[in-house]
PDB file of C-alpha atoms in Angstrom:
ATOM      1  CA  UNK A  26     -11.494   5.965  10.697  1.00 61.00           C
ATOM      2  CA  UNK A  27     -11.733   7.699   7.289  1.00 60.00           C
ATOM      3  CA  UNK A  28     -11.123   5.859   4.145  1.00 56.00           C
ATOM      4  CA  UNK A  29      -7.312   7.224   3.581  1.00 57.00           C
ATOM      5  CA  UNK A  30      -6.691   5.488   6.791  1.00 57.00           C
ATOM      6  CA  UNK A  31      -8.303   2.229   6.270  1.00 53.00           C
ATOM      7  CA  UNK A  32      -6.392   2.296   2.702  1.00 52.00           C
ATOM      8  CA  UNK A  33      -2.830   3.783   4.252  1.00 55.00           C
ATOM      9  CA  UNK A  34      -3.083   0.298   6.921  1.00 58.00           C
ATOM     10  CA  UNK A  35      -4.267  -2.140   4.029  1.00 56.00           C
ATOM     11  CA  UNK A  36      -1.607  -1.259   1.758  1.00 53.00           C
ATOM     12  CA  UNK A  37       1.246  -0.060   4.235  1.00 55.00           C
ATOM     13  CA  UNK A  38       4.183  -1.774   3.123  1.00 49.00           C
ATOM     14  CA  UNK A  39       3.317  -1.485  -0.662  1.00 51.00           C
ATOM     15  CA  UNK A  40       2.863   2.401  -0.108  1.00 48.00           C
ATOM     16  CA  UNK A  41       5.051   4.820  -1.445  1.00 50.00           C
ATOM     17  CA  UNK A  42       5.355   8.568  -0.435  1.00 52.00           C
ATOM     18  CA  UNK A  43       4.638   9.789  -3.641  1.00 62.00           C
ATOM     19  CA  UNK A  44       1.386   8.351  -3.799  1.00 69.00           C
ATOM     20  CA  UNK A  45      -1.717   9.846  -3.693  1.00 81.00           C
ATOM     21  CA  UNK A  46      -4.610   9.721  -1.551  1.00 82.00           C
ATOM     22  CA  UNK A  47      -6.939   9.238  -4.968  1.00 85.00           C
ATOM     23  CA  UNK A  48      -4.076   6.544  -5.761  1.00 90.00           C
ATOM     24  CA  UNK A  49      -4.756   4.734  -2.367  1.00 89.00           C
ATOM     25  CA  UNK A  50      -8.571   5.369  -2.610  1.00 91.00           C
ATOM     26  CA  UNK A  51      -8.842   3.715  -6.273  1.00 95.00           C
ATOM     27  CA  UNK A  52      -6.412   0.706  -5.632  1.00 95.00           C
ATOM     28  CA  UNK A  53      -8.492  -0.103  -2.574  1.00 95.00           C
ATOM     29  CA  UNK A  54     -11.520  -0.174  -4.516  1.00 97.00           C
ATOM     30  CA  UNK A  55      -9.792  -1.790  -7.710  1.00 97.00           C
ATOM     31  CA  UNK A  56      -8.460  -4.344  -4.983  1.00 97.00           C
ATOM     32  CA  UNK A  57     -11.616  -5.244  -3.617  1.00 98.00           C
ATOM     33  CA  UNK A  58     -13.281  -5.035  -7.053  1.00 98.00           C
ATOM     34  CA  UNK A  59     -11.787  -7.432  -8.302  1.00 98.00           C
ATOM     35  CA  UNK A  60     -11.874 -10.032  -5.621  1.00 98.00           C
ATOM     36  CA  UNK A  61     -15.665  -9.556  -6.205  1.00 98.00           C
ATOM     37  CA  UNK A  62     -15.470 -10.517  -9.888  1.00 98.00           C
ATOM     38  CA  UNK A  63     -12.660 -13.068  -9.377  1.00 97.00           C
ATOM     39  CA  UNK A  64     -15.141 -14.808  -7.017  1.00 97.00           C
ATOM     40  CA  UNK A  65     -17.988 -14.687  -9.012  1.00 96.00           C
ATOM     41  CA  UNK A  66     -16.766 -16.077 -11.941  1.00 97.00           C
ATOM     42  CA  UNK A  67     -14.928 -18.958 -10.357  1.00 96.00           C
ATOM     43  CA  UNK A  68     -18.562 -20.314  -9.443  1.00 94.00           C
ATOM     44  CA  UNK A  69     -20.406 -21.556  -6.852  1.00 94.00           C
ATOM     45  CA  UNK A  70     -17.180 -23.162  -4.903  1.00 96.00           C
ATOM     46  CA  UNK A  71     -16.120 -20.028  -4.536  1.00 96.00           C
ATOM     47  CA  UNK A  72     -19.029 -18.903  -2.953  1.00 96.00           C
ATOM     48  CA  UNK A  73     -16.936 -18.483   1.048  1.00 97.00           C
ATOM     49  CA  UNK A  74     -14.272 -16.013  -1.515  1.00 97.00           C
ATOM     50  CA  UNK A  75     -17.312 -14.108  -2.535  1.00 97.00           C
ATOM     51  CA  UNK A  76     -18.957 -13.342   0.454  1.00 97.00           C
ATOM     52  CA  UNK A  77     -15.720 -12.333   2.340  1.00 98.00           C
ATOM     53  CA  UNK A  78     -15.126  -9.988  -0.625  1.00 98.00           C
ATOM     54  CA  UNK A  79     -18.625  -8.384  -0.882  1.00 98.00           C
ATOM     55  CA  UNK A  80     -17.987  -7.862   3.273  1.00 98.00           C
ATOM     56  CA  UNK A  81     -15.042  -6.081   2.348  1.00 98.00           C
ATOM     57  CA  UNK A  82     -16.794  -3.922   0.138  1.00 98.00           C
ATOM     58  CA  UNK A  83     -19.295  -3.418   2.738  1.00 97.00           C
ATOM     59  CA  UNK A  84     -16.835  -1.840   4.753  1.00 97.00           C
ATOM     60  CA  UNK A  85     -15.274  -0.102   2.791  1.00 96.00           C
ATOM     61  CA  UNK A  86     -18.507   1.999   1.925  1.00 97.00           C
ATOM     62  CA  UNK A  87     -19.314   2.032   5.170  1.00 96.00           C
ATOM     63  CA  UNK A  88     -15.683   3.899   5.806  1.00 94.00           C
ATOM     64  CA  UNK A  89     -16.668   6.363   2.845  1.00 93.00           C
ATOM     65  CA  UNK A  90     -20.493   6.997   4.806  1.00 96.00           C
ATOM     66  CA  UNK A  91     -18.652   7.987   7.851  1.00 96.00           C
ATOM     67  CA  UNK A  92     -15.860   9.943   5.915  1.00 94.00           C
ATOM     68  CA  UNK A  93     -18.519  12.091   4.226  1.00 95.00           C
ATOM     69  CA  UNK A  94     -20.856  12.244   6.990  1.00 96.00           C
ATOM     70  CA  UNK A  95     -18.225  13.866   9.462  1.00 95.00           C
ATOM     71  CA  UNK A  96     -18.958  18.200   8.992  1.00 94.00           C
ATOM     72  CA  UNK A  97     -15.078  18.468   8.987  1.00 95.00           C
ATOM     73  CA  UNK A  98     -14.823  16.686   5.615  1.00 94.00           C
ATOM     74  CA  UNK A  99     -13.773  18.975   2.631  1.00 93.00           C
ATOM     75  CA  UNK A 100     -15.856  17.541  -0.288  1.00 92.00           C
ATOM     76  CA  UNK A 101     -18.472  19.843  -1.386  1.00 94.00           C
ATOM     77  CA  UNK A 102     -21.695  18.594  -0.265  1.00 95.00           C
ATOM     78  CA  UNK A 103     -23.436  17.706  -3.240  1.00 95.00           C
ATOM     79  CA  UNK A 104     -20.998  15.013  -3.207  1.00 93.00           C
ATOM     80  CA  UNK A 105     -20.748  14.027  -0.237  1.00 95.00           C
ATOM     81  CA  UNK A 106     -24.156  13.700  -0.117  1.00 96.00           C
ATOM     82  CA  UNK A 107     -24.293  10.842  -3.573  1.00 95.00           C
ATOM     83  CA  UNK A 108     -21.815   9.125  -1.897  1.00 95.00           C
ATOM     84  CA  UNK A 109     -23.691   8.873   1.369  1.00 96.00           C
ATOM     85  CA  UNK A 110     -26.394   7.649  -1.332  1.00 97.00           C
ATOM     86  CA  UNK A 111     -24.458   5.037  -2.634  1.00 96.00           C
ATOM     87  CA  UNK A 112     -23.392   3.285   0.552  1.00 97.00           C
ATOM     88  CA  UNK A 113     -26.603   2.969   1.285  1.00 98.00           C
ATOM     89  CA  UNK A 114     -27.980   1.569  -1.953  1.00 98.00           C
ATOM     90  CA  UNK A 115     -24.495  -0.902  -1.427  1.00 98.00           C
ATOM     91  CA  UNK A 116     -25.551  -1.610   1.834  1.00 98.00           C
ATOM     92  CA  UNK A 117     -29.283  -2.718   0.723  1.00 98.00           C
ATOM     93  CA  UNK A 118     -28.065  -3.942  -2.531  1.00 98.00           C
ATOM     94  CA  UNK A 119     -25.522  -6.516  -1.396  1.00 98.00           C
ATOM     95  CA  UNK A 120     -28.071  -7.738   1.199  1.00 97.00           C
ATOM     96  CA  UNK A 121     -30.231  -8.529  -1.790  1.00 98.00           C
ATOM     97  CA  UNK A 122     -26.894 -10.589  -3.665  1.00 97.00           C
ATOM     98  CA  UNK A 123     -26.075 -12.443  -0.965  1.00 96.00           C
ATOM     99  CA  UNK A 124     -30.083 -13.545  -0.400  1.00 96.00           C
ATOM    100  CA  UNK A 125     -29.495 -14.210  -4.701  1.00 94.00           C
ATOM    101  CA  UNK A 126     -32.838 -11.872  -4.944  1.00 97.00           C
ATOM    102  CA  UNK A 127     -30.424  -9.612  -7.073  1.00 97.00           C
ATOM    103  CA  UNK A 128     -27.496  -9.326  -9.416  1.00 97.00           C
ATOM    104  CA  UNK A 129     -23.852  -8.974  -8.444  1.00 97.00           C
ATOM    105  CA  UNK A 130     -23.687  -6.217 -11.552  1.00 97.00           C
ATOM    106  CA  UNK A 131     -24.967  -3.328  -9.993  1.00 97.00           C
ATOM    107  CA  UNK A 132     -22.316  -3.262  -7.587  1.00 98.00           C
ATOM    108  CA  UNK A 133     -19.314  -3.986  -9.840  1.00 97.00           C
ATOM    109  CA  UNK A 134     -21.090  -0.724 -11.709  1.00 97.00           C
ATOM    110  CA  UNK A 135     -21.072   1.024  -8.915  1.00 97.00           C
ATOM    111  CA  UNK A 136     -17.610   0.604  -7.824  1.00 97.00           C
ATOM    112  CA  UNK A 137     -16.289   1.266 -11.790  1.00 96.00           C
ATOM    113  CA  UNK A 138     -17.818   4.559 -11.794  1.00 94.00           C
ATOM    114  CA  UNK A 139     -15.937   5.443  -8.476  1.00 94.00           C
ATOM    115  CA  UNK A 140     -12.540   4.212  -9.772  1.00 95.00           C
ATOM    116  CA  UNK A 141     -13.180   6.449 -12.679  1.00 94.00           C
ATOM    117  CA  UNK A 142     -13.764   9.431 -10.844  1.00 92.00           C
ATOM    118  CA  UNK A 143     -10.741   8.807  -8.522  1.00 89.00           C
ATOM    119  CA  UNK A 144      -8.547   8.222 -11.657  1.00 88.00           C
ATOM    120  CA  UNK A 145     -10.527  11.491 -13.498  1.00 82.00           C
ATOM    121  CA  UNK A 146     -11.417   9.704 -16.334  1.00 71.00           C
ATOM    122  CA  UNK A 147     -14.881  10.692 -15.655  1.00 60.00           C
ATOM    123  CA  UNK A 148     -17.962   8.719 -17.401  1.00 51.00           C
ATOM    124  CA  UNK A 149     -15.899   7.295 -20.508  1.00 45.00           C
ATOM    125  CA  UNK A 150     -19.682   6.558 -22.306  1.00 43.00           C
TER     126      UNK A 150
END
């Protein structure tokens, strides 16, 4: 299952046929973004809420892995190859966050630089 697919069955009935796959791509990772932050800042009670979100983004870069990891995809492979990269440093990282031997930034940093590139905004710094 490739991202677009994971994204087109999240967001099915709020889909319209005019939208993009980029569109779908960053509101799945705005979406699950913002869960993460939401969680973290409402504390420790919301601890369960944070977990379940950082799972989600687990998945979802473990989607992206596969996606660029199957020869058929169409990115050029210097891409496909950082974002191969970056799941795995999310993979690691997250592992770290949820033993609290890191911080939750890195991954909210992460994911921003992604929804810039799907929007083509680019690096805004």
């Amino acid at each position: 299952m490739n991202v677009q697919t994971m994204a087109q069955r999240a967001y099915a009935e709020n889909a319209t046929s005019t939208r993009t796959d980029r569109a779908t791509e960053y509101d799945l990772f705005a979406r699950v973004t913002h869960r993460i932050k939401a969680a973290a800042e409402a504390g420790p009670k919301a601890y369960p809420q944070l977990v379940e979100a950082l799972y989600d983004n687990r998945r979802l870069w473990t989607t992206l892995a596969v996606d660029v990891a199957d020869p058929s995809n169409k990115l050029p492979q210097e891409l496909r190859a950082q974002i191969f990269y970056l799941s795995e440093f999310v993979q690691l990282h997250t592992g770290k966050v949820l033993a609290r031997k890191a911080r939750l930034a890195p991954l909210l940093e992460v994911n921003a630089a992604i929804m810039r590139g799907l929007s083509g905004r680019g690096n805004t710094r």
